[in-house]
Coordinates of C-alpha atoms and ligand atoms in Angstrom, one line a residue:
M9 CA 0.0 0.0 0.0
K10 CA 1.2 3.5 -0.8
L11 CA 2.2 5.8 2.1
Q12 CA -0.5 8.1 3.3
I13 CA -0.5 11.2 5.5
D14 CA -1.7 10.7 9.0
G15 CA -4.6 13.1 9.0
D16 CA -5.1 13.2 12.7
R17 CA -1.4 13.9 13.4
L18 CA -1.2 16.6 10.7
W19 CA -4.4 18.3 12.0
G20 CA -3.3 18.0 15.6
T21 CA 0.0 19.6 14.9
L22 CA -1.6 22.4 12.9
M23 CA -4.0 23.2 15.6
E24 CA -1.3 23.2 18.3
M25 CA 0.8 25.7 16.2
G26 CA -2.4 27.7 15.8
Q27 CA -2.5 28.3 19.5
V28 CA 0.9 29.9 19.5
G29 CA 0.4 33.7 19.4
R30 CA -3.3 33.4 19.9
D31 CA -4.7 36.8 20.5
G32 CA -8.5 36.9 20.8
D33 CA -10.0 35.2 17.7
G34 CA -6.8 35.6 15.6
V35 CA -3.1 34.7 15.7
N36 CA -0.3 37.2 16.0
R37 CA 3.1 35.7 15.1
L38 CA 4.5 38.8 13.4
A39 CA 8.0 38.0 12.1
L40 CA 10.5 37.6 14.9
N41 CA 8.2 38.6 17.7
D42 CA 7.9 36.6 20.9
A43 CA 5.2 34.3 19.6
N44 CA 7.1 33.8 16.4
K45 CA 10.0 32.6 18.5
E46 CA 7.7 30.3 20.4
G47 CA 6.4 28.9 17.1
R48 CA 10.0 28.4 15.9
D49 CA 11.0 26.6 19.2
L50 CA 7.9 24.3 18.9
F51 CA 8.8 23.5 15.3
T52 CA 12.5 22.8 16.0
G53 CA 11.5 20.7 19.0
W54 CA 9.4 18.6 16.7
L55 CA 12.2 18.4 14.1
R56 CA 14.6 17.2 16.9
D57 CA 12.1 14.6 18.0
E58 CA 12.5 13.1 14.5
G59 CA 16.2 13.1 14.8
L60 CA 16.7 15.7 12.1
E61 CA 19.7 17.9 11.7
I62 CA 18.6 21.5 12.2
Q63 CA 20.2 24.3 10.3
V64 CA 19.6 28.0 10.8
D65 CA 21.0 30.5 8.2
R66 CA 21.9 34.1 8.5
I67 CA 18.4 35.4 8.0
G68 CA 16.9 32.9 10.5
N69 CA 15.4 30.5 8.0
I70 CA 15.1 27.1 9.7
F71 CA 15.7 23.8 7.9
G72 CA 15.2 20.3 9.3
V73 CA 17.2 17.9 7.1
R74 CA 16.6 14.2 6.8
E75 CA 19.6 12.8 5.1
G76 CA 19.3 10.7 1.9
T77 CA 21.7 8.0 0.8
D78 CA 23.3 10.2 -1.9
R79 CA 25.1 12.9 0.0
D80 CA 26.1 14.7 -3.3
E81 CA 22.6 15.5 -4.2
P82 CA 21.0 18.7 -2.9
P83 CA 17.8 18.1 -0.9
V84 CA 14.2 18.1 -2.0
M85 CA 12.9 21.0 0.0
V86 CA 9.3 21.5 1.2
G87 CA 8.1 24.3 3.4
S88 CA 6.6 27.7 3.8
H89 CA 6.6 30.1 6.7
L90 CA 5.5 30.3 10.4
D91 CA 5.2 34.1 10.7
T92 CA 1.7 35.6 10.3
V93 CA 0.0 38.9 9.7
R94 CA -1.7 40.6 12.6
E95 CA -5.1 39.0 13.5
A96 CA -4.3 36.0 11.2
G97 CA -5.8 32.6 10.8
V98 CA -3.9 29.3 11.5
F99 CA -3.4 27.9 8.0
D100 CA -1.4 30.5 6.0
G101 CA 2.2 29.2 5.9
A102 CA 1.8 26.8 8.8
L103 CA 0.1 24.2 6.6
G104 CA 3.1 24.1 4.2
V105 CA 5.7 23.8 7.0
L106 CA 3.8 21.3 9.1
S107 CA 2.9 19.1 6.1
G108 CA 6.7 18.9 5.5
L109 CA 7.1 17.8 9.1
E110 CA 4.3 15.2 8.7
I111 CA 6.1 13.8 5.6
V112 CA 9.3 13.4 7.6
R113 CA 7.4 11.8 10.5
L114 CA 5.9 9.3 8.1
L115 CA 9.2 8.5 6.4
N116 CA 10.7 7.9 9.8
Q117 CA 7.8 5.8 11.0
E118 CA 7.8 3.7 7.9
D119 CA 11.6 3.5 7.8
V120 CA 11.7 4.8 4.2
E121 CA 15.2 5.4 2.8
T122 CA 15.4 8.2 0.2
R123 CA 18.3 8.9 -2.2
R124 CA 18.0 12.6 -2.0
A125 CA 17.7 14.3 1.4
V126 CA 14.4 15.8 2.4
A127 CA 14.6 19.3 4.0
V128 CA 11.7 20.9 5.7
A129 CA 11.9 24.7 5.6
A130 CA 10.4 27.5 7.6
F131 CA 11.3 30.8 6.0
T132 CA 11.7 34.1 7.9
N133 CA 9.3 37.0 7.4
E134 CA 7.3 35.8 4.4
E135 CA 4.4 38.2 5.3
G136 CA 6.3 41.5 5.3
A137 CA 3.7 42.7 7.8
R138 CA 6.4 43.9 10.2
F139 CA 9.6 44.2 8.1
Q140 CA 9.8 44.8 4.4
P141 CA 10.4 43.3 1.9
D142 CA 8.1 40.3 2.4
M143 CA 9.5 36.9 1.5
M144 CA 12.7 38.2 3.1
G145 CA 13.9 34.7 4.1
S146 CA 13.5 33.2 0.7
M147 CA 15.0 36.3 -1.0
V148 CA 18.1 36.0 1.1
F149 CA 18.3 32.2 0.7
T150 CA 18.2 32.6 -3.1
G151 CA 20.7 35.4 -3.2
L152 CA 18.2 37.9 -4.4
L153 CA 18.6 40.1 -1.3
D154 CA 21.8 40.7 0.7
A155 CA 21.6 39.5 4.3
E156 CA 23.1 42.8 5.4
K157 CA 20.4 44.7 3.7
A158 CA 17.7 42.5 5.2
W159 CA 19.2 42.7 8.7
A160 CA 19.0 46.5 8.5
A161 CA 15.2 46.5 7.8
S162 CA 13.4 48.1 10.7
D163 CA 9.8 47.9 12.0
D164 CA 7.6 50.9 12.9
D165 CA 9.5 51.3 16.2
G166 CA 12.9 51.3 14.6
V167 CA 13.8 47.7 15.8
T168 CA 15.9 45.9 13.2
V169 CA 15.7 42.4 11.8
K170 CA 19.2 41.7 13.1
D171 CA 18.4 42.9 16.6
E172 CA 15.4 40.6 16.7
L173 CA 17.2 37.6 15.2
Q174 CA 19.8 38.0 17.9
R175 CA 17.2 38.5 20.6
I176 CA 15.2 35.4 19.8
G177 CA 18.3 33.3 19.2
Y178 CA 17.8 32.6 15.4
L179 CA 20.7 34.4 13.9
G180 CA 22.5 31.4 12.3
H181 CA 25.3 30.9 9.8
D182 CA 24.4 27.6 8.1
E183 CA 24.3 27.4 4.4
L184 CA 22.1 24.9 2.6
D185 CA 21.3 24.2 -1.0
A186 CA 18.0 23.1 -2.6
G187 CA 17.6 20.8 -5.6
H188 CA 13.8 21.1 -5.8
Y189 CA 11.2 23.1 -3.9
L190 CA 7.6 22.3 -3.2
E191 CA 5.1 24.3 -1.2
L192 CA 1.6 23.4 -0.1
H193 CA -0.5 26.4 0.8
V194 CA -4.1 27.4 1.3
E195 CA -5.4 29.3 -1.8
Q196 CA -6.3 32.4 0.2
G197 CA -8.8 33.3 -2.5
P198 CA -12.3 32.1 -3.6
V199 CA -11.6 30.1 -6.8
L200 CA -11.3 26.5 -5.6
H201 CA -14.0 26.7 -2.9
S202 CA -16.5 28.4 -5.2
E203 CA -15.9 25.8 -8.0
G204 CA -16.0 22.9 -5.6
V205 CA -12.5 21.8 -6.7
E206 CA -10.2 19.9 -4.3
V207 CA -6.7 20.9 -5.5
G208 CA -5.0 23.8 -7.2
V209 CA -2.1 22.9 -9.4
V210 CA -0.2 26.2 -9.3
E211 CA 1.7 27.2 -12.4
G212 CA 2.8 30.7 -11.4
V213 CA 2.6 33.6 -9.1
Q214 CA 1.6 37.1 -10.0
G215 CA 4.0 40.1 -9.6
M216 CA 3.7 42.2 -6.5
A217 CA 5.0 45.8 -6.1
W218 CA 4.9 47.7 -2.7
W219 CA 5.6 51.3 -2.0
D220 CA 5.8 53.5 1.2
G221 CA 4.7 57.0 0.4
E222 CA 4.2 60.2 2.2
Y223 CA 2.5 63.4 1.3
T224 CA 3.5 66.6 3.1
G225 CA 1.4 69.7 3.1
E226 CA 0.7 72.1 5.9
A227 CA -1.0 71.5 9.2
N228 CA -3.4 74.3 10.1
H229 CA -6.5 75.2 12.0
A230 CA -9.6 73.3 10.9
G231 CA -11.9 76.3 11.6
T232 CA -10.0 79.2 10.3
T233 CA -8.2 77.9 7.2
P234 CA -10.4 78.5 4.1
L235 CA -10.7 75.5 1.8
H236 CA -8.8 77.1 -1.1
L237 CA -5.8 77.9 1.2
R238 CA -5.4 74.4 2.5
R239 CA -2.5 72.0 1.7
D240 CA -4.3 68.9 3.1
A241 CA -2.2 65.8 2.8
L242 CA -5.0 63.4 3.8
L243 CA -7.3 64.8 1.1
A244 CA -4.6 64.0 -1.5
A245 CA -4.1 60.5 -0.1
S246 CA -7.8 60.0 -0.2
E247 CA -7.9 61.0 -3.9
L248 CA -5.0 58.7 -4.5
C249 CA -6.9 55.8 -2.9
L250 CA -9.8 56.3 -5.2
R251 CA -7.6 56.8 -8.3
L252 CA -5.6 53.6 -7.5
R253 CA -8.9 51.7 -7.8
E254 CA -9.7 53.4 -11.2
T255 CA -6.1 52.7 -12.4
A256 CA -6.4 49.0 -11.6
E257 CA -9.7 48.8 -13.3
R258 CA -8.3 50.5 -16.4
L259 CA -5.2 48.3 -16.5
G260 CA -7.6 45.3 -16.3
E261 CA -6.5 41.7 -16.8
G262 CA -7.0 41.0 -13.1
S263 CA -4.9 44.0 -11.9
V264 CA -5.4 44.9 -8.2
A265 CA -4.2 47.9 -6.3
T266 CA -4.6 48.5 -2.5
M267 CA -3.9 51.2 -0.1
G268 CA -3.6 49.1 3.1
R269 CA -2.2 51.7 5.5
L270 CA -3.0 55.4 5.8
H271 CA -1.8 57.5 8.7
P272 CA -2.6 61.2 8.8
R273 CA -0.5 63.6 10.9
P274 CA -1.0 65.0 13.4
D275 CA -4.2 62.9 13.5
I276 CA -6.3 65.4 15.5
R277 CA -9.9 66.2 14.7
N278 CA -9.6 70.0 14.4
V279 CA -6.3 70.2 12.5
V280 CA -6.0 70.0 8.7
P281 CA -3.6 67.1 8.2
G282 CA -0.2 68.3 7.2
G283 CA 1.1 64.8 6.6
A284 CA -0.1 61.5 5.4
F285 CA 1.8 58.2 5.3
F286 CA 0.4 55.5 3.0
T287 CA 1.3 52.2 1.5
V288 CA 0.4 50.9 -2.0
D289 CA 0.3 47.3 -3.1
F290 CA -0.1 46.6 -6.9
R291 CA -0.3 43.1 -8.4
Q292 CA -0.6 41.7 -11.9
Y293 CA 0.2 38.3 -13.6
K294 CA 1.4 39.4 -16.9
R295 CA 4.9 40.6 -17.0
E296 CA 4.5 43.5 -19.4
L297 CA 1.4 44.8 -17.7
Y298 CA 3.0 44.4 -14.3
E299 CA 5.8 46.7 -15.5
E300 CA 3.4 49.2 -17.0
G301 CA 1.3 49.1 -13.9
Q302 CA 4.3 49.9 -11.7
E303 CA 5.2 52.9 -13.7
T304 CA 1.5 54.1 -13.8
V305 CA 1.1 53.8 -10.1
A306 CA 4.4 55.7 -9.3
E307 CA 3.3 58.4 -11.8
L308 CA -0.1 58.6 -10.2
I309 CA 1.4 59.1 -6.8
R310 CA 3.5 62.0 -8.1
D311 CA 0.7 63.5 -10.1
V312 CA -1.7 63.6 -7.1
A313 CA 1.0 65.3 -5.0
E314 CA 1.5 67.9 -7.7
R315 CA -2.2 68.6 -8.1
H316 CA -2.5 69.3 -4.4
G317 CA 0.7 71.4 -4.2
L318 CA 2.3 68.9 -1.8
E319 CA 5.8 67.5 -1.3
H320 CA 6.0 63.8 -1.5
S321 CA 8.4 61.0 -0.8
L322 CA 8.2 57.5 -2.4
T323 CA 10.1 54.3 -1.7
Q324 CA 9.5 51.1 -3.5
T325 CA 10.0 48.3 -0.9
V326 CA 9.0 45.3 -3.0
D327 CA 9.3 44.4 -6.7
A328 CA 8.6 40.7 -6.9
K329 CA 8.2 39.9 -10.6
P330 CA 5.6 37.5 -11.9
V331 CA 7.0 34.0 -12.2
M332 CA 6.0 30.8 -14.0
F333 CA 7.0 27.5 -12.4
D334 CA 9.1 24.8 -13.9
P335 CA 6.7 22.9 -16.3
G336 CA 8.1 19.5 -15.2
M337 CA 7.3 20.3 -11.6
V338 CA 3.9 21.5 -12.5
D339 CA 3.3 18.3 -14.4
L340 CA 4.5 16.3 -11.4
V341 CA 2.0 18.0 -9.1
E342 CA -0.8 17.4 -11.7
S343 CA 0.0 13.8 -12.2
K344 CA 0.2 13.0 -8.5
T345 CA -3.2 14.8 -8.0
K346 CA -4.6 12.6 -10.8
E347 CA -3.2 9.5 -9.2
L348 CA -5.1 10.4 -6.0
R349 CA -8.3 10.9 -8.1
L350 CA -8.7 14.4 -6.7
S351 CA -10.5 17.1 -8.7
Y352 CA -8.2 20.0 -9.7
R353 CA -7.6 23.0 -11.8
V354 CA -4.4 24.6 -13.0
M355 CA -4.2 28.2 -11.7
H356 CA -2.0 31.1 -10.7
S357 CA -1.4 32.4 -7.2
G358 CA -2.7 35.8 -6.3
A359 CA -0.7 35.9 -3.1
G360 CA 3.0 36.1 -2.8
H361 CA 4.9 33.0 -1.6
D362 CA 8.4 31.8 -0.9
A363 CA 8.1 29.5 -3.9
Q364 CA 8.1 32.7 -6.0
F365 CA 11.8 33.2 -5.1
M366 CA 12.8 29.6 -4.8
S367 CA 11.8 29.2 -8.4
H368 CA 14.8 31.4 -9.4
I369 CA 17.3 28.7 -8.1
C370 CA 15.6 25.3 -8.5
P371 CA 12.6 23.6 -10.1
T372 CA 9.7 24.6 -8.0
A373 CA 5.9 24.2 -7.9
M374 CA 3.0 24.7 -5.5
V375 CA -0.1 22.9 -4.4
F376 CA -3.2 24.8 -3.3
V377 CA -6.1 23.6 -1.2
P378 CA -9.4 25.5 -0.9
S379 CA -10.0 28.4 1.5
I380 CA -13.5 28.4 2.7
G381 CA -15.3 31.5 1.4
G382 CA -11.9 32.6 0.0
R383 CA -11.1 34.2 3.4
S384 CA -7.5 34.7 4.4
H385 CA -5.2 37.1 6.4
C386 CA -8.1 37.2 9.0
P387 CA -9.2 35.0 11.9
E388 CA -12.0 33.6 9.7
E389 CA -9.4 31.8 7.5
R390 CA -10.5 28.2 7.3
T391 CA -9.6 25.1 5.3
L392 CA -11.3 21.7 5.8
R393 CA -9.3 19.0 7.5
A394 CA -9.9 16.7 4.5
D395 CA -8.6 19.3 2.1
C396 CA -5.4 19.8 4.1
V397 CA -4.9 16.1 4.1
N398 CA -5.5 15.8 0.4
G399 CA -2.9 18.6 -0.3
A400 CA -0.4 16.9 2.0
N401 CA -0.9 13.6 0.2
V402 CA -0.2 15.3 -3.1
L403 CA 3.0 16.8 -1.6
L404 CA 4.0 13.5 -0.1
R405 CA 3.8 11.7 -3.5
C406 CA 5.8 14.5 -5.2
V407 CA 8.5 14.3 -2.5
L408 CA 8.7 10.5 -2.8
E409 CA 9.1 10.7 -6.5
L410 CA 11.7 13.4 -6.4
S411 CA 13.7 11.9 -3.5
T412 CA 13.6 8.3 -4.4
G413 CA 13.4 8.3 -8.2
F414 CA 15.7 10.5 -10.2
N415 CA 14.0 10.1 -13.5
R416 CA 12.0 13.3 -13.6
T417 CA 12.7 17.0 -13.4
S418 CA 16.3 16.3 -12.3
Q419 CA 18.6 19.2 -13.2
Ligands
GLV522 C1 1.7 37.6 1.3 O1 1.1 36.8 2.0 C2 1.0 38.4 0.3 O2 0.6 37.9 -0.7 O3 0.8 39.6 0.6
MN523 MN1 1.6 32.4 3.1
MN524 MN1 0.1 35.5 4.1

């Protein structure tokens, strides 16, 4: 009989991790905070219980490596992230990491010897909710971001990534390679659930651009300053918010633009806001349109500042280009999904993932399972136990093929 994921064990592990950082209805394991450390410690404890060698690199990525018989071959890596946004659900990231752990537990339990090593990864700061850029761990791992630059990123209180890595004890120096990468993730959107499909075979990830911007005008008295003499930074940011929506609609082809943060200064009811800090997130699948959208958004931000007679500053913090995954790996995921007689559709990812960056250094693919009602990045994020187990079984079969048989997608 073929190996099968232990659904109770996987679900129990997920729910246990979901208690770490619980804050009311949601979870708060913002990158490198105390709860994130607690989650890391729990995970490394589980890896140790399986007798795995634990490696931590310079950006705090954690890898549990189960050796294969062929030491010259780089490992088949599976994973995702354990950090969350604020008020998060329990599945985003944790499902991918803990499915990897479940696969290793199963291989140990059944005494399966693999030729390639299997490495389970938990990447640092995938979310980018506290430190930018997001997907920081996988960017450093793949050489697309210098560790020194990532270390210097600071949160809203000026605390740096390096300070926090040191404080929580996850500033390592190990160096690891990956031969293949697979990531199981909840879809975080409505497609699979609304179509009643069990698995998403992910062939690519859309591009994502982030900016931090600030409009600066003039704070003044709300009662005495006539409208035509105001330099209201919040008014400009509000116009920008509306025009971003129009811009995304005009660009079309699924383009989305979001102003997720907006902080007026001085934030007092009877003062015309002299400053407004805002963030912009723009995403698009098609490479050319993604590039065009980036230029259009940056131009719009400048144009609105000019129209309102304001100064502005603008910093692009993320430019994650759209990627298409290795066709051989996508085929592998599709064939294993078929073998399991699961319904599936081939699709893109709307959310950013570590797989996006891993695909730059090794053959990579992703498996999606449905998010109930398409909810994610909120406490209501849910995926059925059966769907999590289905996805983990697809992942298991892919890992077995890549680590035991070298006939496919080998570099
Ligand atoms: C990461 O989760 C993102 O897509 O924003
Ligand atoms: Mn995620
Ligand atoms: Mn997320």
